[in-house]
Amino acid sequence: MAEERRPKQCTVVLPTESMKAMAESIGVGQLQEESCAALSEEVSYRIKEIAQDALKFMHHGKRCKLTTSDIDYALKLKNVEPLYGFQSQEFIPFRFASGGGRELHFYEEKEVDLSDIINTPLPRVPLDVSLKAHWLSIEGVQPAIPENPPPAPKEQQKTESTEPLKAVKPGQEEEGSTQKGQGATSAEAKGKKDGLMRMKPRSTHELSVEQQLYYKEITEACVGSCEAKRAEALQSIATDPGLYQMLPRFSTFISEGVRVNVVQNNLALLIYLMRMVKALMDNPTLYLEKYLHELIPAVVTCIVSKQLCLRPDVDNHWALRDFAARLMAQSCKTFSTTTNNIQSRITKTFTKVYNNCWLDDKTQWTTRYGCIAGLSELGPDVIKTLILPRLTVEGARIKAVSDGPVVSNIDKIGADHVQNLLLKHCASVIAKACPLPDNVEQYRADYGYLGPMLCSHVVKARAQAALQAQQVNRTTLTITQPRPTLTVSQSGIGGSGGSRTPSIIKVPSSLTLMSTRPGTPTQPSPPATKYIVMATSSGSSSTQQVLWTAVLLGGIQKIALFVNP
Amino acid sequence: MAAVQDGQLNLEVEKDIKTEITNDGSGNINANSSSPGSTSSGGKSKSPAGSGEDQQTLLAVLQFLKRNKLTESVDILRREAGLSADADDSPVSESAGAGSGGVPSVGADGGDANSLLSRVSIATPVAPPATAPPKVVAASGGEDQPDVNVVLSAYSQQGDPVLYPLYYNGLKKFIESVLDCHRAELSQVFYPLFVHMYLELVYNNHENEAKQFFEKFSGDQECYYEEDLRILSSMSKKEHMKGNETMLDFRTSKFVLRISRDSYQLLKRHLQERQNNQIWNIIQEHLYIDIFDGMPRSKSQIDAMSGSLAGEGKRDANKAKVFYGLLKEPEIEVPLDDEDEEAENEEGKPKKKKPKKDSMGSKSKKQDPNAPQQTRIPLPELKDSDKLDKIMNMKEATKKIRLGPDNLPSICFYSFLNAYQGLTAVDFTDDSSLIAGGFADSTVRVWSVTPKKLRRVKSAADLSNIDKESDDVLERIMDEKTASESKILYGHSGPVYGISFSPDRNYLLSSSEDGTVRLWSLQTFTCLVGYKGHNYPVWDTQFSPYGYYFISGGHDRVARLWATDHYQPLRMFAGHLADITCTLFHPNSNYVATGSADRTIRLWDVLTGNCVRILTGHKGPIHSLAFSPNGKFMASGATDGRVLLWDVGHGLMVGELKGHTDTIYALKFSRDGEILASGSMDNTVKLWDTLKAFDDVELDDFTAATGHIHLPENSQELLLGTYMTKSTPVIHLHFTRRNLLLAAGAYNP
């Protein structure tokens, strides 16, 4: 590795073009090629020297990031005047421009209106330095508190669940724990530090008293009646880094809970349990893969179950199905790998159920709704391949319910929901997939009963997409707006030297706004002259605008400083 | 002294001028006594030099002496000038004797401590005598343009540039063909040879050849020289060499190699057979080959010791005796606090405590044979408050937890929040009641971590109103209105890189980029003194464990020893070849350790100002040092992520602790020395079993004499624990008196 890099180090020098650009910026027009080469070598050397000194300041500042002030101090060390007031919001504040065969990085200095600055409200005062103490370790064991990193990092949990083969034989584990004479709780920590013996930590089945209390409190709060308490409990589940050991209990709690409450049609509790699942999934320190075999059935139950509540005509169990479907999609996205194939297995499950109800008219609308919701959350591809082909049949069925004799209120509501669901999900997919124009008749032919409604939804979706696109456009416009004000031209090498007068012209901002597509550099270059074009306003060709600017002046010099050795 | 050695001295001076050996480990204040050290190297390089050249240098020396009005010496030199040809060879053996002989005599001086006391405490500083400043300048690089030319001119002798790669290749082939046991040793020659050949090519304006030479052979060099190679590679023109510090280092100091006699003979024979004068010249002029008798060293032995900017330390450099023992604690009658005792007895651990206390008592009564004399350097007398503190300390010590592999310390972590990447230094007081932080915005902040708030002393006008006879006068002088948990000290004009509390908690030192060290009062929270002496950033400063003295070191490569009541340094320790990055007092205050960016650690004798140890082995700039509480061992951490353990008495590396992946900024031994804690940029605190580490090393007489030690690969066994922080680099560690580990760092979200 080092050998590859070293020869490169030897040869990295600034391009001679940079020297030319810099010379031009201070009014030296014709610089010999040789002097450019000599200069660039010298400058590169000095820059490397300064960078090396700056690194010293970085090390002593106990940072891993080089800052502009480090470079200032390094310059001071060499008795060179530091750069005053160079600061940037971005990590690499340089813009790139090319044109006329030249490539250029420059530092963009915006012109600032003083009155704007004066009128803006003061920014918030940054918080003062403060000191906070916590236990990093108590007698050799790191407590699982938010101030400490999670005891078992997510990566480790992941490797454990995906590569269980790495587990070590029990004999070695015994040895490891007796050797250090520590309790079982620290077996995990040891697994981390003994890089040689990667042992599968023995999962502790005994929770400490505090953990038991915590578990009791949390589970009670989650299914209890006080909403504020529940919010707190869920918040704790979603953020606490020390839950790793309690995960099996939670997952059992959830799966058992769902099993019981589905039978009892207790909608509220089911919703609470699903929220717990969501909180667990949100916790950045937990890796749930090992517990999916318990969680997924519970979630799927909440999606497709025939009945989830006591009064299906009044209660909003649809929301629960939607929520659970989203959860399902989320877990598919996170945990699906080539080995476990969660996504495809889930898709198959839904399709199977769906096929059943397709064949069988008797299937509840609720289950049908669940299947469609579950499938459509999995993404537009799934919708396209699995749902769109069935729209006609589904449409006919809905029509039968809504037009036909009123069989039951429940069916009617169910059909309604399914219809809305289909329209919602399919419209956006069709809007993307099908070409314009939207023809009602065409839609009717393609999708049957749902066609006309679908058509209007698609039109709406398209309008919305267009609106959004416009907004995006507008934002880019505001970002790029200051840029096209400055263009660079004519550096007249070999031309008539006398006529070239560097000037700074500020293009009125109205002019730039007229140009509909800023930022696309066009190239009005006659062969003899060289241009460095940052951007031009295409409409105003009569005024060849803006040449050398302070931007380049200051900018290039600063670029020079940031070329790393 | 000068009169006795006159003849020899003149030769030495001459050498100093010719090769500008400014610092041979002992180049510092005591200009005269320092030269014996340099003779040992000078004598050897002498023989090949032509006699015509000698004549010239003699003349130059004469001029120099005249200019400095050293007429006596001039006469002697004149007299001896005719004999100089004969005198050439003789000093080789003699000077070695003088080199080692010089130090014990210095030690004998130490007996006369009373006179020294007056020398130090009376305002006439012993420090910079007339000869010191020019030397210092030469070492610091930068402004010394005239010297550079002298230095560079040594490169003017040149051969055919085209032949350089051939020479190098020839040697490479030869070394690859020798017996295995010699190969590793001889391979050490590659790097210095490569560097000097490259520099010679560059100096003689063979830019392209130099580039090719570099590209061809830079890949062969050991990976730990990569950083220096990077600097070298950027140097491609003669003009660049001027004022380049790394360049100067290579020139002004000889690269030291340790090679067994057999291997050396082999190399010598080969070069003479081939008539390979180019390489031979370089070896003669720029390398110092320390020849030893015995088995050639193995590759791993060599790798463990090499890596510094100028090769290994010479064996002679580590021969001086170091009194590493602790000073006898003054006897203080501990008033038996009956209530306290009984209260603890009820807690039920009386058995453990009693014997420990006895052992403490006996320890303080016996004089450690390795300890320096109590009065070797003058130390401030104990004040009443110090005695009180000592008593407190002893009481706390009785409650100390015994640490060990089965009994790891608890770690309390102090995170600095909202520091915006600006925290640069941290220190705790010994009793762990105050924390100070140095920041990049030039401020120093002090926090109280006990419920006791920080208060200022009242203004002079208010103080005059206080009844001085009252019992609680110490309470009354404090201004209650100013009580707060933290105080900010303004005064520096650059980032504060080093910070240190005085042991009595009355003062705070801070060193900064602005080149000053400031002394702050923690009674009034104002700046008392700004010590100016370093012109460049001061990277670190540290109070002596007995107060009064302090050490500072920085970019100018000179460590300075100060006393708080002198505005000029008492000692200047010059010798490092690059920035001094960290400084530390030995627990007995008689020695000072400095770590440097030249990847060596040096131990300096405070009394004489001599460098008594040069420890090499790190492969990156050293950023942290720690002495074990018994003063016998030292630990050092560097940017290479390794902790090295040293035996101070023998000047030997005794352990290597691998595990960190980034710069180690903090090291600390537990109060009993059983555990070493290390904190690093990689956001971890690691605990190491040092008892085991020191036990595992078997020190027989041979290894002690030669310094060729076999390091056991046992980092994994010694590692007792790793504790990750949440994206918070650990930049300071401290064991409280009860062996609780405190760590500090700034949280970087």
GROMACS .gro file of C-alpha atoms in nm, chain A residues 167-435:
model
  269
  167ALA     CA    1  -1.989  -1.949   1.802
  168VAL     CA    2  -1.725  -2.125   2.000
  169LYS     CA    3  -1.749  -2.458   2.169
  170PRO     CA    4  -1.864  -2.450   2.526
  171GLY     CA    5  -1.533  -2.572   2.665
  172GLN     CA    6  -1.351  -2.263   2.556
  173GLU     CA    7  -1.616  -2.045   2.694
  174GLU     CA    8  -1.576  -2.202   3.035
  175GLU     CA    9  -1.210  -2.139   3.019
  176GLY     CA   10  -1.262  -1.780   2.924
  177SER     CA   11  -1.493  -1.704   3.208
  178THR     CA   12  -1.299  -1.880   3.478
  179GLN     CA   13  -0.978  -1.723   3.372
  180LYS     CA   14  -1.094  -1.376   3.438
  181GLY     CA   15  -1.305  -1.477   3.732
  182GLN     CA   16  -1.590  -1.253   3.638
  183GLY     CA   17  -1.961  -1.298   3.632
  184ALA     CA   18  -2.158  -1.407   3.335
  185THR     CA   19  -2.259  -1.053   3.263
  186SER     CA   20  -1.913  -0.964   3.146
  187ALA     CA   21  -1.879  -1.261   2.918
  188GLU     CA   22  -2.008  -1.037   2.649
  189ALA     CA   23  -1.752  -0.769   2.710
  190LYS     CA   24  -1.485  -1.028   2.697
  191GLY     CA   25  -1.602  -1.154   2.365
  192LYS     CA   26  -1.535  -0.809   2.239
  193LYS     CA   27  -1.193  -0.762   2.376
  194ASP     CA   28  -1.051  -1.105   2.312
  195GLY     CA   29  -1.007  -1.062   1.943
  196LEU     CA   30  -0.869  -1.414   1.910
  197MET     CA   31  -1.149  -1.604   2.075
  198ARG     CA   32  -1.462  -1.477   1.920
  199MET     CA   33  -1.715  -1.655   2.127
  200LYS     CA   34  -2.083  -1.634   2.106
  201PRO     CA   35  -2.185  -1.458   2.420
  202ARG     CA   36  -2.395  -1.671   2.642
  203SER     CA   37  -2.724  -1.487   2.645
  204THR     CA   38  -2.818  -1.429   3.000
  205HIS     CA   39  -3.155  -1.566   3.086
  206GLU     CA   40  -3.160  -1.410   3.423
  207LEU     CA   41  -3.236  -1.045   3.422
  208SER     CA   42  -3.112  -0.829   3.703
  209VAL     CA   43  -3.368  -0.696   3.948
  210GLU     CA   44  -3.353  -0.356   3.787
  211GLN     CA   45  -3.412  -0.506   3.447
  212GLN     CA   46  -3.706  -0.705   3.574
  213LEU     CA   47  -3.855  -0.394   3.724
  214TYR     CA   48  -3.796  -0.205   3.405
  215TYR     CA   49  -3.958  -0.478   3.200
  216LYS     CA   50  -4.261  -0.481   3.424
  217GLU     CA   51  -4.297  -0.104   3.418
  218ILE     CA   52  -4.255  -0.080   3.044
  219THR     CA   53  -4.491  -0.357   2.952
  220GLU     CA   54  -4.754  -0.229   3.189
  221ALA     CA   55  -4.724   0.122   3.058
  222CYS     CA   56  -4.739   0.004   2.699
  223VAL     CA   57  -5.068  -0.175   2.736
  224GLY     CA   58  -5.204   0.039   3.016
  225SER     CA   59  -5.461   0.310   2.992
  226CYS     CA   60  -5.251   0.620   3.045
  227GLU     CA   61  -5.148   0.757   2.707
  228ALA     CA   62  -4.877   0.986   2.846
  229LYS     CA   63  -4.711   0.700   3.025
  230ARG     CA   64  -4.731   0.489   2.714
  231ALA     CA   65  -4.563   0.757   2.509
  232GLU     CA   66  -4.282   0.769   2.760
  233ALA     CA   67  -4.245   0.393   2.765
  234LEU     CA   68  -4.237   0.374   2.386
  235GLN     CA   69  -3.984   0.654   2.377
  236SER     CA   70  -3.769   0.456   2.617
  237ILE     CA   71  -3.793   0.143   2.405
  238ALA     CA   72  -3.702   0.338   2.095
  239THR     CA   73  -3.393   0.506   2.238
  240ASP     CA   74  -3.253   0.310   2.531
  241PRO     CA   75  -2.927   0.142   2.438
  242GLY     CA   76  -2.935  -0.127   2.703
  243LEU     CA   77  -3.232  -0.333   2.594
  244TYR     CA   78  -3.038  -0.598   2.415
  245GLN     CA   79  -3.075  -0.852   2.690
  246MET     CA   80  -3.446  -0.796   2.731
  247LEU     CA   81  -3.523  -0.835   2.365
  248PRO     CA   82  -3.637  -1.198   2.388
  249ARG     CA   83  -3.883  -1.108   2.661
  250PHE     CA   84  -4.027  -0.823   2.463
  251SER     CA   85  -4.072  -1.024   2.150
  252THR     CA   86  -4.244  -1.304   2.338
  253PHE     CA   87  -4.462  -1.050   2.511
  254ILE     CA   88  -4.569  -0.908   2.179
  255SER     CA   89  -4.635  -1.235   2.004
  256GLU     CA   90  -4.829  -1.378   2.296
  257GLY     CA   91  -5.018  -1.054   2.331
  258VAL     CA   92  -5.123  -1.055   1.970
  259ARG     CA   93  -5.228  -1.418   1.986
  260VAL     CA   94  -5.457  -1.357   2.280
  261ASN     CA   95  -5.598  -1.027   2.173
  262VAL     CA   96  -5.682  -1.127   1.820
  263VAL     CA   97  -5.904  -1.394   1.960
  264GLN     CA   98  -6.063  -1.145   2.193
  265ASN     CA   99  -6.089  -0.884   1.920
  266ASN     CA  100  -5.923  -0.625   2.138
  267LEU     CA  101  -5.834  -0.362   1.883
  268ALA     CA  102  -5.679  -0.113   2.123
  269LEU     CA  103  -5.433  -0.361   2.266
  270LEU     CA  104  -5.333  -0.479   1.922
  271ILE     CA  105  -5.258  -0.124   1.826
  272TYR     CA  106  -5.046  -0.078   2.138
  273LEU     CA  107  -4.852  -0.392   2.065
  274MET     CA  108  -4.785  -0.286   1.711
  275ARG     CA  109  -4.656   0.043   1.840
  276MET     CA  110  -4.417  -0.150   2.058
  277VAL     CA  111  -4.290  -0.336   1.755
  278LYS     CA  112  -4.239  -0.006   1.583
  279ALA     CA  113  -4.047   0.133   1.881
  280LEU     CA  114  -3.822  -0.172   1.891
  281MET     CA  115  -3.751  -0.137   1.523
  282ASP     CA  116  -3.670   0.229   1.569
  283ASN     CA  117  -3.414   0.162   1.837
  284PRO     CA  118  -3.082   0.216   1.664
  285THR     CA  119  -2.893  -0.015   1.897
  286LEU     CA  120  -3.105  -0.325   1.847
  287TYR     CA  121  -3.083  -0.579   1.574
  288LEU     CA  122  -3.406  -0.771   1.563
  289GLU     CA  123  -3.326  -1.043   1.318
  290LYS     CA  124  -3.309  -1.315   1.577
  291TYR     CA  125  -3.662  -1.238   1.693
  292LEU     CA  126  -3.834  -1.197   1.360
  293HIS     CA  127  -3.979  -1.548   1.382
  294GLU     CA  128  -4.193  -1.422   1.664
  295LEU     CA  129  -4.258  -1.071   1.548
  296ILE     CA  130  -4.349  -1.131   1.184
  297PRO     CA  131  -4.639  -1.370   1.250
  298ALA     CA  132  -4.776  -1.123   1.499
  299VAL     CA  133  -4.757  -0.839   1.252
  300VAL     CA  134  -4.900  -1.042   0.967
  301THR     CA  135  -5.188  -1.143   1.188
  302CYS     CA  136  -5.267  -0.781   1.246
  303ILE     CA  137  -5.270  -0.720   0.873
  304VAL     CA  138  -5.482  -1.001   0.739
  305SER     CA  139  -5.691  -1.125   1.028
  306LYS     CA  140  -6.059  -1.156   0.947
  307GLN     CA  141  -6.172  -0.973   1.249
  308LEU     CA  142  -5.969  -0.748   1.471
  309CYS     CA  143  -6.235  -0.568   1.665
  310LEU     CA  144  -6.570  -0.623   1.820
  311ARG     CA  145  -6.764  -0.388   1.598
  312PRO     CA  146  -6.615  -0.407   1.251
  313ASP     CA  147  -6.863  -0.157   1.115
  314VAL     CA  148  -6.764   0.122   1.351
  315ASP     CA  149  -6.409   0.066   1.469
  316ASN     CA  150  -6.121   0.182   1.258
  317HIS     CA  151  -5.932  -0.141   1.229
  318TRP     CA  152  -5.828  -0.032   0.882
  319ALA     CA  153  -5.575   0.203   1.032
  320LEU     CA  154  -5.421  -0.083   1.228
  321ARG     CA  155  -5.391  -0.287   0.910
  322ASP     CA  156  -5.226   0.003   0.731
  323PHE     CA  157  -4.988   0.059   1.019
  324ALA     CA  158  -4.896  -0.306   1.046
  325ALA     CA  159  -4.848  -0.326   0.669
  326ARG     CA  160  -4.604  -0.040   0.686
  327LEU     CA  161  -4.419  -0.212   0.969
  328MET     CA  162  -4.400  -0.523   0.760
  329ALA     CA  163  -4.260  -0.335   0.467
  330GLN     CA  164  -4.005  -0.168   0.692
  331SER     CA  165  -3.882  -0.492   0.838
  332CYS     CA  166  -3.862  -0.644   0.491
  333LYS     CA  167  -3.646  -0.359   0.383
  334THR     CA  168  -3.417  -0.380   0.686
  335PHE     CA  169  -3.377  -0.747   0.737
  336SER     CA  170  -3.427  -0.909   0.402
  337THR     CA  171  -3.112  -1.087   0.293
  338THR     CA  172  -3.038  -1.349   0.037
  339THR     CA  173  -3.033  -1.615   0.303
  340ASN     CA  174  -3.359  -1.547   0.480
  341ASN     CA  175  -3.555  -1.414   0.182
  342ILE     CA  176  -3.804  -1.239   0.404
  343GLN     CA  177  -3.935  -1.014   0.132
  344SER     CA  178  -4.017  -1.291  -0.109
  345ARG     CA  179  -4.160  -1.513   0.158
  346ILE     CA  180  -4.387  -1.238   0.282
  347THR     CA  181  -4.493  -1.157  -0.072
  348LYS     CA  182  -4.575  -1.521  -0.129
  349THR     CA  183  -4.781  -1.537   0.186
  350PHE     CA  184  -4.985  -1.237   0.090
  351THR     CA  185  -5.034  -1.361  -0.263
  352LYS     CA  186  -5.147  -1.698  -0.144
  353VAL     CA  187  -5.409  -1.550   0.082
  354TYR     CA  188  -5.504  -1.311  -0.188
  355ASN     CA  189  -5.538  -1.589  -0.443
  356ASN     CA  190  -5.759  -1.774  -0.207
  357CYS     CA  191  -5.994  -1.487  -0.168
  358TRP     CA  192  -5.984  -1.419  -0.535
  359LEU     CA  193  -6.107  -1.764  -0.606
  360ASP     CA  194  -6.341  -1.753  -0.319
  361ASP     CA  195  -6.594  -1.474  -0.318
  362LYS     CA  196  -6.680  -1.551   0.037
  363THR     CA  197  -6.352  -1.419   0.173
  364GLN     CA  198  -6.391  -1.128   0.402
  365TRP     CA  199  -6.322  -0.784   0.267
  366THR     CA  200  -6.106  -0.729   0.571
  367THR     CA  201  -5.858  -0.997   0.477
  368ARG     CA  202  -5.862  -0.881   0.120
  369TYR     CA  203  -5.789  -0.530   0.235
  370GLY     CA  204  -5.503  -0.653   0.448
  371CYS     CA  205  -5.344  -0.845   0.162
  372ILE     CA  206  -5.364  -0.553  -0.072
  373ALA     CA  207  -5.229  -0.314   0.188
  374GLY     CA  208  -4.944  -0.547   0.274
  375LEU     CA  209  -4.851  -0.600  -0.087
  376SER     CA  210  -4.875  -0.242  -0.192
  377GLU     CA  211  -4.651  -0.125   0.089
  378LEU     CA  212  -4.380  -0.346  -0.052
  379GLY     CA  213  -4.322  -0.110  -0.339
  380PRO     CA  214  -4.433  -0.010  -0.687
  381ASP     CA  215  -4.283  -0.318  -0.849
  382VAL     CA  216  -4.497  -0.546  -0.642
  383ILE     CA  217  -4.802  -0.338  -0.720
  384LYS     CA  218  -4.731  -0.351  -1.087
  385THR     CA  219  -4.681  -0.724  -1.107
  386LEU     CA  220  -4.930  -0.848  -0.854
  387ILE     CA  221  -5.209  -0.597  -0.813
  388LEU     CA  222  -5.258  -0.419  -1.143
  389PRO     CA  223  -5.347  -0.739  -1.333
  390ARG     CA  224  -5.625  -0.806  -1.087
  391LEU     CA  225  -5.780  -0.465  -1.088
  392THR     CA  226  -6.052  -0.568  -1.334
  393VAL     CA  227  -6.168  -0.860  -1.127
  394GLU     CA  228  -6.148  -0.663  -0.810
  395GLY     CA  229  -6.341  -0.382  -0.972
  396ALA     CA  230  -6.617  -0.617  -1.073
  397ARG     CA  231  -6.642  -0.749  -0.722
  398ILE     CA  232  -6.661  -0.403  -0.571
  399LYS     CA  233  -6.925  -0.312  -0.826
  400ALA     CA  234  -7.123  -0.614  -0.729
  401VAL     CA  235  -7.127  -0.504  -0.368
  402SER     CA  236  -7.199  -0.137  -0.424
  403ASP     CA  237  -7.457  -0.175  -0.701
  404GLY     CA  238  -7.613  -0.492  -0.585
  405PRO     CA  239  -7.866  -0.536  -0.312
  406VAL     CA  240  -7.746  -0.429   0.025
  407VAL     CA  241  -7.631  -0.749   0.180
  408SER     CA  242  -7.462  -0.611   0.483
  409ASN     CA  243  -7.327  -0.281   0.591
  410ILE     CA  244  -6.996  -0.440   0.677
  411ASP     CA  245  -6.942  -0.563   0.326
  412LYS     CA  246  -7.022  -0.228   0.183
  413ILE     CA  247  -6.777  -0.050   0.407
  414GLY     CA  248  -6.518  -0.312   0.331
  415ALA     CA  249  -6.561  -0.274  -0.041
  416ASP     CA  250  -6.535   0.100  -0.004
  417HIS     CA  251  -6.209   0.078   0.177
  418VAL     CA  252  -6.062  -0.168  -0.065
  419GLN     CA  253  -6.159   0.060  -0.350
  420ASN     CA  254  -5.994   0.362  -0.193
  421LEU     CA  255  -5.688   0.165  -0.110
  422LEU     CA  256  -5.654   0.037  -0.464
  423LEU     CA  257  -5.705   0.380  -0.611
  424LYS     CA  258  -5.452   0.534  -0.381
  425HIS     CA  259  -5.173   0.291  -0.445
  426CYS     CA  260  -5.234   0.213  -0.809
  427ALA     CA  261  -5.274   0.568  -0.924
  428SER     CA  262  -4.921   0.670  -0.846
  429VAL     CA  263  -4.781   0.357  -1.006
  430ILE     CA  264  -4.983   0.404  -1.319
  431ALA     CA  265  -4.894   0.771  -1.330
  432LYS     CA  266  -4.532   0.677  -1.353
  433ALA     CA  267  -4.566   0.380  -1.580
  434CYS     CA  268  -4.827   0.480  -1.840
  435PRO     CA  269  -4.779   0.740  -2.107
   0.00000   0.00000   0.00000
